[in-house]
Coordinates of C-alpha atoms in Angstrom, one line a residue:
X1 CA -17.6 26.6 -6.3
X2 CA -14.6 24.2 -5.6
X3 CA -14.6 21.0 -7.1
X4 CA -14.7 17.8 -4.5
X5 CA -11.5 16.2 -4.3
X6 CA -11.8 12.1 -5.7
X7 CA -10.0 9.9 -3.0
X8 CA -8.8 6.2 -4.1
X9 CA -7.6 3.0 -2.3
X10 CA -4.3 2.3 -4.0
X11 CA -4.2 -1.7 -3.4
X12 CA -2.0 -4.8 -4.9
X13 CA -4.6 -6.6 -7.3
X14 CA -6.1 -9.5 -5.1
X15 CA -6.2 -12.4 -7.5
X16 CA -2.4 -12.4 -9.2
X17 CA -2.0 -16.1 -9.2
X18 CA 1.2 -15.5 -11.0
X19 CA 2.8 -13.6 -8.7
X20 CA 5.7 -15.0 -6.0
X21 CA 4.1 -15.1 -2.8
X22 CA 6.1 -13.8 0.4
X23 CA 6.7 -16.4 3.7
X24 CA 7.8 -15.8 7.1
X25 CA 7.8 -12.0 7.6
X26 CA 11.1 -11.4 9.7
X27 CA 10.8 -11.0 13.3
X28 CA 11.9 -7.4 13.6
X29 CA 9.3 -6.4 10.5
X30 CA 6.2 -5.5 12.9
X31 CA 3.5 -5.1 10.4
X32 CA 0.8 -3.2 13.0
X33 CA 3.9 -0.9 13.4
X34 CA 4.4 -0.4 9.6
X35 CA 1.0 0.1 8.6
X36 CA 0.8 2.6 11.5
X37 CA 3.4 4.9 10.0
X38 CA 6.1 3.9 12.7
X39 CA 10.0 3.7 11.9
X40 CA 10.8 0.1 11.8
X41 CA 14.3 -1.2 13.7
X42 CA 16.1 -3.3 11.0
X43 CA 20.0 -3.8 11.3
X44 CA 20.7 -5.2 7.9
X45 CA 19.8 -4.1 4.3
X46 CA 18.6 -4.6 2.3
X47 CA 15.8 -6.4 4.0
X48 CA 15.7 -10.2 2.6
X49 CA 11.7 -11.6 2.7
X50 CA 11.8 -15.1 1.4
X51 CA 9.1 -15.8 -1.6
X52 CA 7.5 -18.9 -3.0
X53 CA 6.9 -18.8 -6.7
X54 CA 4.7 -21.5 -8.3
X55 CA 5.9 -21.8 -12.0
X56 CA 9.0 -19.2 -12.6
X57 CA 8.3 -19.0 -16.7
X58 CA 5.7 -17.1 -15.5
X59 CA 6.3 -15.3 -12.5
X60 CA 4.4 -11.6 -12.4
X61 CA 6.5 -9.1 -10.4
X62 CA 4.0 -6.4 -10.1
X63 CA 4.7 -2.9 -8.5
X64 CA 2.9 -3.0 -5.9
X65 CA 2.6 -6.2 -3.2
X66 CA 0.3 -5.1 -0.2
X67 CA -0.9 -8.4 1.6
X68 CA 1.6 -8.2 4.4
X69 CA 3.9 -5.5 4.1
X70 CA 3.5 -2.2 1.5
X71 CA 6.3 -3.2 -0.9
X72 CA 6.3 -0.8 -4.1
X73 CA 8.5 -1.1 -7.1
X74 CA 11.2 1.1 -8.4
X75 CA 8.8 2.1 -11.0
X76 CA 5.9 3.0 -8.4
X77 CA 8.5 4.8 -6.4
X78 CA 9.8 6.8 -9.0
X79 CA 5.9 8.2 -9.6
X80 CA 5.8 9.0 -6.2
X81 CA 9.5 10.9 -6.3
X82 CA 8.3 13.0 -9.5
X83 CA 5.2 13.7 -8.0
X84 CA 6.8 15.4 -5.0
X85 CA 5.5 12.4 -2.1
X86 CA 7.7 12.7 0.7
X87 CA 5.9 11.1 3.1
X88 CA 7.3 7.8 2.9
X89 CA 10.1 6.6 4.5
X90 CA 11.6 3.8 1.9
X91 CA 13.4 0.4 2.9
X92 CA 15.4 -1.7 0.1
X93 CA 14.1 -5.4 0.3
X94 CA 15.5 -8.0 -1.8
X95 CA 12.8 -11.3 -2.4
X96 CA 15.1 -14.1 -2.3
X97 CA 14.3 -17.6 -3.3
X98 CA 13.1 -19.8 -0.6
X99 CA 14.5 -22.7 -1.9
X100 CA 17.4 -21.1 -3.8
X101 CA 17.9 -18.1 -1.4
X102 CA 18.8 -16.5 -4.8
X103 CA 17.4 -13.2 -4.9
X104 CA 14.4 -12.9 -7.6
X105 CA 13.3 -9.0 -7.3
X106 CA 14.1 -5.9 -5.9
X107 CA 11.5 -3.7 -3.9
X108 CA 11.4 -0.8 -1.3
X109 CA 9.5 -1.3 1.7
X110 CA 7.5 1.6 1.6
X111 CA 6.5 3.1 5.2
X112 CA 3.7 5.8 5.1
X113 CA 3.9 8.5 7.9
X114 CA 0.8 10.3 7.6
X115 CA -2.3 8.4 9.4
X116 CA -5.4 10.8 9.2
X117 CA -8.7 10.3 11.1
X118 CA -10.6 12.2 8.1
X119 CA -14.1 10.2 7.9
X120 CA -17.2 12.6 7.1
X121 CA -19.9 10.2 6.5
X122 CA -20.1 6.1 6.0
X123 CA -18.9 4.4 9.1
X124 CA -21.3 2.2 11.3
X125 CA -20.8 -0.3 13.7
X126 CA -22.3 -4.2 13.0
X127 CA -24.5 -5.8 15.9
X128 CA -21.3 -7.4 17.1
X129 CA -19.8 -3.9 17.7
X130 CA -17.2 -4.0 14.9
X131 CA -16.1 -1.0 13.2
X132 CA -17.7 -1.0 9.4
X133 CA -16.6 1.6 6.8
X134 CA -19.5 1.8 4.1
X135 CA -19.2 3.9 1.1
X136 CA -17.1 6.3 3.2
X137 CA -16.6 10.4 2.4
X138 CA -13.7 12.0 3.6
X139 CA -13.7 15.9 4.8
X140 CA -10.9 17.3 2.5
X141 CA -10.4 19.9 5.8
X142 CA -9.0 17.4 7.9
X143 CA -6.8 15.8 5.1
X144 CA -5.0 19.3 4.3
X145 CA -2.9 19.3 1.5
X146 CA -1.9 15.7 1.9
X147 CA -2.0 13.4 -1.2
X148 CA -1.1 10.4 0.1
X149 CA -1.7 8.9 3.5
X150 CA -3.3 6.0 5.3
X151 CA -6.8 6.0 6.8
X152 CA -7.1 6.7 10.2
X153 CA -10.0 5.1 11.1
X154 CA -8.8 2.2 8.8
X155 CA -5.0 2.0 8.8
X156 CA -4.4 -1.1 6.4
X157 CA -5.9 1.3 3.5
X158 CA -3.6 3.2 1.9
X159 CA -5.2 6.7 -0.2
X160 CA -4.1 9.0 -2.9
X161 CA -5.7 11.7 -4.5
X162 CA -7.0 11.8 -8.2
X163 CA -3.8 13.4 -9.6
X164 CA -1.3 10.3 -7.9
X165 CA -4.3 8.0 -9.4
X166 CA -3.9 9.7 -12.9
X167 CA -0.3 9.4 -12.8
X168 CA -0.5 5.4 -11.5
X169 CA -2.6 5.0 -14.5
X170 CA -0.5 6.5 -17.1
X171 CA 2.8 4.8 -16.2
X172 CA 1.6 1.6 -17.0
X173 CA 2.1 0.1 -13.5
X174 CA 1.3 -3.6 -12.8
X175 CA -0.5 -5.3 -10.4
X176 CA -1.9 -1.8 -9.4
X177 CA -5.5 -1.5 -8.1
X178 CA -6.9 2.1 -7.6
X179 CA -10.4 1.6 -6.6
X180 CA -12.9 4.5 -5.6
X181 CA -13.3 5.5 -1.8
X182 CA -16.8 5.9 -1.8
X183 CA -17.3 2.6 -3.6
X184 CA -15.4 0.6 -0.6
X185 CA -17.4 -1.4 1.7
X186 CA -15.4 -3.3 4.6
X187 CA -16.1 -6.8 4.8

């Protein structure tokens, strides 16, 4: 008998007080358009997001940043290149300084092309009509042979498989949160 597949949200940690936090997203950066896999329309590179950083002795650069835009490291990057993920289209973005405009970190902007409506069991709707997920399970059949994608039926969460998780976890990766599917409830 074939063993399920284990699917995990790979995240940004929520509560990283110590790391910069990004301002004004550029006009021609759509978010709704990234997180739904589309090519974005930028004329300069690398793209320059402007950052706040509260104390810099003890600024946290961590390798991934997810709260507006999917920014991944070098380091997260290069476990996605070794592991064979081609599936994202990558962006250079510089975090520059808002005060300064000095640029603090380096960061691709990582675009995710596969969106896959794979939900088996764990959706509901609340009495308002709003969409809930609830300790989803996803049909393996519908997801194919991809590893890494975003949830169709909730595009702001991106998924890997339990080998990329293994791999996240053994590089030592920062500011990474890889937290079981089935244990996700949608607020």
């Amino acid at each position: 008998m074939e063993q399920p597949i284990n699917y995990y949200i790979l995240d940004g940690v929520s509560d990283c007080w110590d790391c910069p936090y990004i301002g004004e997203i550029p006009e021609e950066l759509d978010m709704i358009n990234a997180m739904l896999g589309k090519r974005i329309e930028v004329k300069n590179f690398p793209i320059r997001l402007p950052v706040t950083i509260a104390d810099e002795s003890e600024v946290v650069y961590p390798d991934i940043m997810t709260a507006d835009l999917p920014l991944f490291s070098n380091k997260l990057k290069l476990v996605f290149d070794s592991l064979g993920i081609n599936n994202i289209n990558y962006y250079p973005v510089e975090l520059i300084d808002e005060q300064s405009n000095n640029t603090k970190a380096h960061y691709f902007l990582g675009i995710i092309l596969d969106l896959i409506d794979c939900i088996e069991s764990g959706t509901e709707r609340s009495p308002a009509g709003r969409f809930i997920l609830k300790n989803p399970v996803i049909d393996s059949a519908r997801v194919k042979n991809h590893r890494l994608f975003r949830l169709g039926e909730e595009p702001s969460l991106i998924i890997v498989d339990s080998r990329i998780k293994e791999t996240i976890v053994a590089a030592n990766l920062v500011g990474v949160s890889l937290k079981k599917l089935e244990d996700y409830v949608s607020l």
